[in-house]
Amino acid sequence: MNTAEAAALLSRTRLFGTLHHNVHASLARLAVPRTYAKGQVIFFEGDTGESMYVVADGAVKVFMVSEEGDEIVLVTVREPDSFGELAVLDGAPRSASAAALEPTEMLVITRTTLLDVMRDHRELGERVLSSVGGLLRRLTEQTADLVFLDLPGRVAKLLARIAEERGRQEDGAVVVDLGVTQTDLARMVGGSRQSVNQALRDLQRQGAIEVDGHCVRIHHLDRLR
């Protein structure tokens, strides 16, 4: 990935997209392209937060693992989203781990680079703070869902959110490529693979969705909501 391609990628992100192209150029010159194989860990919970990441191609899961080995996926990140900003801002250890769900290419922006550019471009600091605030709101909502929604409700809500974020219209339905296995889907809603599979079958019997491998065809998005 050359500097022009890196700047174009940054211009499409929620974090940097509204900033002046000079900011994109400054960051692109200093960012480092990096590739990860499927399943490769990008960082572990507890690691020093020295960099943030922007996904150029592929997908990443951000997750936590309990002492018993149970895993919960906090979020999946795809092009052109970013992750890892929180530890970069406060310099504290990573609060979660991250790994590539498939072969993934990313831009790596170090803490030093980000803070240096923020000093010259005040609007970048405001965007980073807004991004972190959005992350905290999303985690708060996810915590509430685990407490107040049953598993079928959490599955329906997750499918509806994915449909709104990256679904495509096709013959009167909304088609989404989950890009994850049912095991990872279960980890995103705090359930077992078997229980999530049952929830999907129930939604399919109701006519709300149609499941085909990693793809879900949503016939009644309002019903999921």
Coordinates of C-alpha atoms in Angstrom, one line a residue:
M1 CA 0.0 0.0 0.0
N2 CA 1.5 3.3 -1.1
T3 CA 1.0 6.7 0.6
A4 CA -1.8 7.8 -1.7
E5 CA -3.7 4.6 -1.1
A6 CA -3.2 4.9 2.6
A7 CA -4.5 8.5 2.6
A8 CA -7.5 7.4 0.5
L9 CA -8.2 4.7 3.1
L10 CA -8.0 7.1 6.0
S11 CA -10.4 9.5 4.2
R12 CA -13.1 6.7 4.2
T13 CA -12.9 6.0 8.0
R14 CA -15.4 7.2 10.5
L15 CA -12.5 8.4 12.7
F16 CA -10.5 10.4 10.1
G17 CA -13.0 10.8 7.2
T18 CA -14.2 14.3 8.0
L19 CA -10.8 15.8 8.5
H20 CA -8.8 17.9 6.0
H21 CA -6.9 15.9 3.4
N22 CA -3.6 17.4 4.8
V23 CA -4.3 15.3 8.0
H24 CA -4.8 12.2 5.9
A25 CA -1.5 12.8 4.1
S26 CA 0.4 13.5 7.3
L27 CA -0.8 10.2 8.9
A28 CA -0.4 8.2 5.7
R29 CA 3.3 9.2 5.4
L30 CA 4.0 7.9 8.9
A31 CA 1.6 4.9 9.0
V32 CA 3.1 1.4 8.5
P33 CA 1.2 -1.2 6.3
R34 CA 1.1 -4.7 7.9
T35 CA -0.5 -8.0 7.0
Y36 CA -1.8 -10.7 9.2
A37 CA -2.7 -14.3 8.5
K38 CA -6.1 -15.8 9.4
G39 CA -6.1 -16.5 13.1
Q40 CA -3.0 -14.5 13.9
V41 CA -3.1 -12.5 17.1
I42 CA -2.5 -8.8 16.6
F43 CA -2.2 -8.0 20.3
F44 CA -3.2 -9.6 23.6
E45 CA -5.1 -8.2 26.6
G46 CA -2.5 -6.6 28.9
D47 CA 0.0 -5.7 26.1
T48 CA 1.3 -2.2 26.0
G49 CA -0.9 0.0 23.8
E50 CA 1.6 1.4 21.4
S51 CA -0.4 1.6 18.2
M52 CA -3.9 1.9 16.7
Y53 CA -5.0 0.1 13.5
V54 CA -7.1 0.8 10.4
V55 CA -8.4 -2.2 8.5
A56 CA -7.7 -1.9 4.7
D57 CA -8.9 -5.4 3.8
G58 CA -10.1 -8.4 5.8
A59 CA -11.6 -8.6 9.2
V60 CA -10.5 -8.5 12.9
K61 CA -12.2 -9.6 16.1
V62 CA -11.7 -7.8 19.4
F63 CA -12.3 -10.2 22.2
M64 CA -11.8 -11.2 25.8
V65 CA -11.1 -14.6 27.4
S66 CA -12.1 -15.6 30.9
E67 CA -9.8 -17.6 33.2
E68 CA -11.8 -20.7 32.3
G69 CA -11.0 -20.1 28.6
D70 CA -14.5 -18.9 27.6
E71 CA -14.3 -16.2 24.9
I72 CA -16.6 -13.3 24.1
V73 CA -16.2 -11.2 21.0
L74 CA -16.7 -7.5 21.7
V75 CA -16.8 -6.3 18.1
T76 CA -15.7 -7.3 14.6
V77 CA -13.9 -4.7 12.6
R78 CA -13.8 -4.4 8.8
E79 CA -12.6 -2.0 6.1
P80 CA -12.4 0.9 6.6
D81 CA -12.9 0.9 10.4
S82 CA -10.3 1.4 13.1
F83 CA -9.6 0.0 16.5
G84 CA -7.1 0.2 19.4
E85 CA -7.5 4.0 20.0
L86 CA -8.2 3.7 23.7
A87 CA -4.9 2.3 24.8
V88 CA -3.1 4.7 22.5
L89 CA -4.8 7.6 24.2
D90 CA -4.1 6.7 27.8
G91 CA -1.0 4.6 27.4
A92 CA -2.5 1.9 29.6
P93 CA -2.3 -1.9 28.8
R94 CA -4.8 -3.3 26.3
S95 CA -8.2 -4.0 27.7
A96 CA -8.9 -6.8 25.2
S97 CA -7.2 -8.9 22.6
A98 CA -7.5 -8.8 18.8
A99 CA -6.9 -11.4 16.1
A100 CA -7.5 -11.6 12.3
L101 CA -10.6 -13.5 11.3
E102 CA -9.2 -13.9 7.7
P103 CA -6.1 -12.7 5.8
T104 CA -6.1 -9.0 6.7
E105 CA -4.1 -5.9 5.7
M106 CA -4.0 -2.9 8.0
L107 CA -2.4 0.5 8.5
V108 CA -0.6 0.7 11.9
I109 CA -0.4 4.2 13.4
T110 CA 1.9 4.5 16.5
R111 CA 0.9 6.4 19.6
T112 CA 3.7 8.8 19.0
T113 CA 2.5 9.5 15.4
L114 CA -1.1 10.0 16.5
L115 CA -0.2 12.3 19.4
D116 CA 2.2 14.4 17.2
V117 CA -0.4 14.9 14.5
M118 CA -3.1 15.7 17.1
R119 CA -0.9 18.5 18.4
D120 CA -0.9 20.1 14.9
H121 CA -4.5 19.4 14.1
R122 CA -6.8 20.0 17.0
E123 CA -9.8 18.6 15.1
L124 CA -8.1 15.1 15.1
G125 CA -8.1 15.1 18.9
E126 CA -11.9 15.8 18.9
R127 CA -12.5 13.0 16.5
V128 CA -10.5 10.5 18.5
L129 CA -12.4 11.5 21.7
S130 CA -15.7 11.1 19.8
S131 CA -14.6 7.6 18.6
V132 CA -13.7 6.5 22.1
G133 CA -17.0 7.8 23.4
G134 CA -18.8 5.8 20.8
L135 CA -16.9 2.7 21.8
L136 CA -17.9 3.2 25.5
R137 CA -21.5 3.7 24.5
R138 CA -21.5 0.5 22.5
L139 CA -19.9 -1.5 25.2
T140 CA -22.5 -0.1 27.7
E141 CA -25.3 -1.2 25.4
Q142 CA -23.7 -4.6 24.9
T143 CA -23.6 -5.1 28.7
A144 CA -27.2 -4.1 29.0
D145 CA -28.2 -6.5 26.3
L146 CA -26.5 -9.4 28.1
V147 CA -28.5 -8.6 31.2
F148 CA -31.9 -7.6 29.8
L149 CA -32.3 -9.5 26.5
D150 CA -32.6 -13.3 26.2
L151 CA -30.4 -15.1 23.7
P152 CA -32.8 -15.0 20.7
G153 CA -33.3 -11.3 21.3
R154 CA -29.5 -10.8 21.3
V155 CA -29.2 -12.8 18.0
A156 CA -32.0 -10.8 16.4
K157 CA -30.5 -7.5 17.5
L158 CA -27.0 -8.4 16.2
L159 CA -28.4 -9.5 12.8
A160 CA -30.4 -6.2 12.6
R161 CA -27.3 -4.2 13.4
I162 CA -25.1 -6.0 10.9
A163 CA -27.8 -5.5 8.2
E164 CA -27.9 -1.8 8.9
E165 CA -24.1 -1.4 8.8
R166 CA -23.3 -3.5 5.8
G167 CA -26.3 -5.2 4.4
R168 CA -27.1 -5.0 0.6
Q169 CA -30.6 -5.0 -1.0
E170 CA -31.3 -7.9 -3.2
D171 CA -34.7 -8.9 -4.6
G172 CA -36.7 -7.3 -1.8
A173 CA -34.5 -8.7 1.0
V174 CA -31.4 -7.5 2.9
V175 CA -28.4 -9.8 2.4
V176 CA -25.5 -9.8 4.9
D177 CA -22.3 -11.8 4.8
L178 CA -21.6 -12.4 8.5
G179 CA -18.0 -13.2 7.7
V180 CA -17.7 -15.3 10.9
T181 CA -18.5 -18.8 11.9
Q182 CA -21.5 -19.6 14.1
T183 CA -19.0 -20.2 16.9
D184 CA -17.8 -16.6 16.6
L185 CA -21.4 -15.4 16.3
A186 CA -22.1 -17.2 19.5
R187 CA -19.2 -15.5 21.2
M188 CA -20.5 -12.1 20.0
V189 CA -23.9 -12.7 21.8
G190 CA -22.6 -14.6 24.9
G191 CA -24.1 -17.9 24.1
S192 CA -23.2 -21.4 22.9
R193 CA -22.9 -22.4 19.3
Q194 CA -25.9 -24.8 19.7
S195 CA -28.2 -22.2 21.3
V196 CA -27.3 -19.7 18.6
N197 CA -27.9 -22.3 15.9
Q198 CA -31.4 -22.9 17.5
A199 CA -32.2 -19.2 17.5
L200 CA -31.3 -18.9 13.9
R201 CA -33.5 -21.9 13.0
D202 CA -36.4 -20.4 14.9
L203 CA -36.0 -17.1 13.0
Q204 CA -35.9 -19.0 9.8
R205 CA -39.0 -21.0 10.7
Q206 CA -40.8 -17.7 11.4
G207 CA -39.9 -16.5 7.9
A208 CA -37.8 -13.6 9.2
I209 CA -34.5 -14.9 7.7
E210 CA -32.9 -17.5 5.5
V211 CA -29.5 -18.8 6.4
D212 CA -27.0 -20.0 3.7
G213 CA -23.6 -20.6 5.2
H214 CA -22.1 -17.3 6.3
C215 CA -24.8 -15.4 4.5
V216 CA -28.1 -14.5 6.0
R217 CA -31.0 -13.2 3.8
I218 CA -33.3 -11.0 6.0
H219 CA -36.8 -10.9 4.7
H220 CA -38.3 -9.0 7.6
L221 CA -35.9 -6.5 9.2
D222 CA -38.6 -4.9 11.2
R223 CA -39.4 -8.3 12.8
L224 CA -35.8 -8.6 13.9
R225 CA -35.8 -5.2 15.4

